[in-house]
Amino acid sequence: MSQVEFARAIYISNGYIAELECEHRRVNERIIHLISLTFGVNEKWLKTGEGEMFFRTPGEKLQRMVGLFNELPPKFQDYVMQQIEQLLNVTKSA
């Protein structure tokens, strides 16, 4: 995967990625979350190198999703639920 493809996948500019590589910027929590969610990489592994690199099972992904969902305020939880329902509708009609 190229730097440009990686940046697009996590919705940031490739210039931002280049600045991270050159250590002109620091990796923040948002970037770690985006990498984790997009590529199924364990956040603990990204931060510390400990544990498994990837979430291996659907149960691990679900556990991660529930943890993130629970961190959201109720109004955003409702929004997430609406988005999931819309995504399911789109995939059913495709």
Short mmCIF file of C-alpha atoms in Angstrom, two decimals:
data_model
loop_
_atom_site.label_atom_id
_atom_site.label_comp_id
_atom_site.label_asym_id
_atom_site.label_seq_id
_atom_site.Cartn_x
_atom_site.Cartn_y
_atom_site.Cartn_z
CA MET A 1 0.00 0.00 0.00
CA SER A 2 1.38 3.38 -0.94
CA GLN A 3 1.53 6.37 1.36
CA VAL A 4 -1.25 8.01 -0.66
CA GLU A 5 -3.48 4.91 -0.42
CA PHE A 6 -2.84 4.66 3.31
CA ALA A 7 -3.70 8.33 3.84
CA ARG A 8 -6.91 7.99 1.83
CA ALA A 9 -7.91 4.88 3.75
CA ILE A 10 -7.79 6.73 7.07
CA TYR A 11 -9.14 10.02 5.65
CA ILE A 12 -6.11 12.23 6.14
CA SER A 13 -3.81 13.94 3.65
CA ASN A 14 -0.69 12.24 2.35
CA GLY A 15 1.16 15.40 3.37
CA TYR A 16 0.15 14.71 6.95
CA ILE A 17 1.54 11.17 6.65
CA ALA A 18 4.81 12.57 5.26
CA GLU A 19 5.05 14.95 8.22
CA LEU A 20 4.55 12.02 10.59
CA GLU A 21 7.32 10.07 8.86
CA CYS A 22 9.69 13.06 9.07
CA GLU A 23 8.73 13.52 12.73
CA HIS A 24 7.40 17.04 12.08
CA ARG A 25 4.12 15.87 13.64
CA ARG A 26 3.34 13.41 16.37
CA VAL A 27 0.88 10.56 16.04
CA ASN A 28 -2.21 11.52 18.04
CA GLU A 29 -5.09 9.49 19.46
CA ARG A 30 -7.30 10.27 16.44
CA ILE A 31 -4.76 8.77 14.03
CA ILE A 32 -4.34 5.70 16.24
CA HIS A 33 -8.13 5.24 16.34
CA LEU A 34 -8.40 5.61 12.57
CA ILE A 35 -5.66 3.07 11.91
CA SER A 36 -7.16 0.65 14.40
CA LEU A 37 -10.67 0.91 12.99
CA THR A 38 -9.66 0.87 9.33
CA PHE A 39 -7.13 -1.94 9.43
CA GLY A 40 -8.22 -3.95 12.49
CA VAL A 41 -4.97 -3.17 14.31
CA ASN A 42 -4.95 -3.44 18.09
CA GLU A 43 -4.54 0.05 19.61
CA LYS A 44 -2.53 -1.33 22.52
CA TRP A 45 -0.09 -2.86 20.04
CA LEU A 46 0.19 0.45 18.14
CA LYS A 47 0.96 2.35 21.33
CA THR A 48 3.16 -0.11 23.19
CA GLY A 49 4.01 -3.02 20.92
CA GLU A 50 2.33 -5.35 23.42
CA GLY A 51 -0.32 -7.93 22.59
CA GLU A 52 -1.49 -9.14 19.23
CA MET A 53 -1.01 -6.83 16.26
CA PHE A 54 -4.42 -7.53 14.70
CA PHE A 55 -7.87 -8.32 15.97
CA ARG A 56 -8.17 -11.89 14.82
CA THR A 57 -11.78 -12.85 15.44
CA PRO A 58 -15.19 -11.24 14.94
CA GLY A 59 -15.57 -11.39 18.73
CA GLU A 60 -12.49 -9.22 19.19
CA LYS A 61 -13.80 -6.73 16.65
CA LEU A 62 -17.18 -6.69 18.36
CA GLN A 63 -15.57 -6.16 21.75
CA ARG A 64 -13.59 -3.22 20.34
CA MET A 65 -16.69 -1.76 18.71
CA VAL A 66 -18.75 -2.02 21.89
CA GLY A 67 -15.97 -0.33 23.86
CA LEU A 68 -15.83 2.57 21.42
CA PHE A 69 -19.62 2.80 21.25
CA ASN A 70 -19.86 3.02 25.04
CA GLU A 71 -17.44 5.96 25.05
CA LEU A 72 -19.82 8.01 22.89
CA PRO A 73 -22.47 10.35 24.33
CA PRO A 74 -26.03 8.97 23.88
CA LYS A 75 -26.89 11.30 20.98
CA PHE A 76 -23.87 10.04 19.03
CA GLN A 77 -24.72 6.44 19.89
CA ASP A 78 -28.11 7.05 18.26
CA TYR A 79 -26.36 8.48 15.20
CA VAL A 80 -24.08 5.44 14.95
CA MET A 81 -27.07 3.12 15.13
CA GLN A 82 -28.81 5.04 12.33
CA GLN A 83 -25.68 4.83 10.16
CA ILE A 84 -25.37 1.08 10.72
CA GLU A 85 -29.01 0.60 9.77
CA GLN A 86 -28.55 2.69 6.61
CA LEU A 87 -25.42 0.74 5.70
CA LEU A 88 -27.32 -2.52 6.07
CA ASN A 89 -30.10 -1.19 3.82
CA VAL A 90 -27.55 -0.19 1.19
CA THR A 91 -25.87 -3.58 1.24
CA LYS A 92 -29.20 -5.40 0.98
CA SER A 93 -30.16 -3.44 -2.12
CA ALA A 94 -26.76 -3.82 -3.81
#
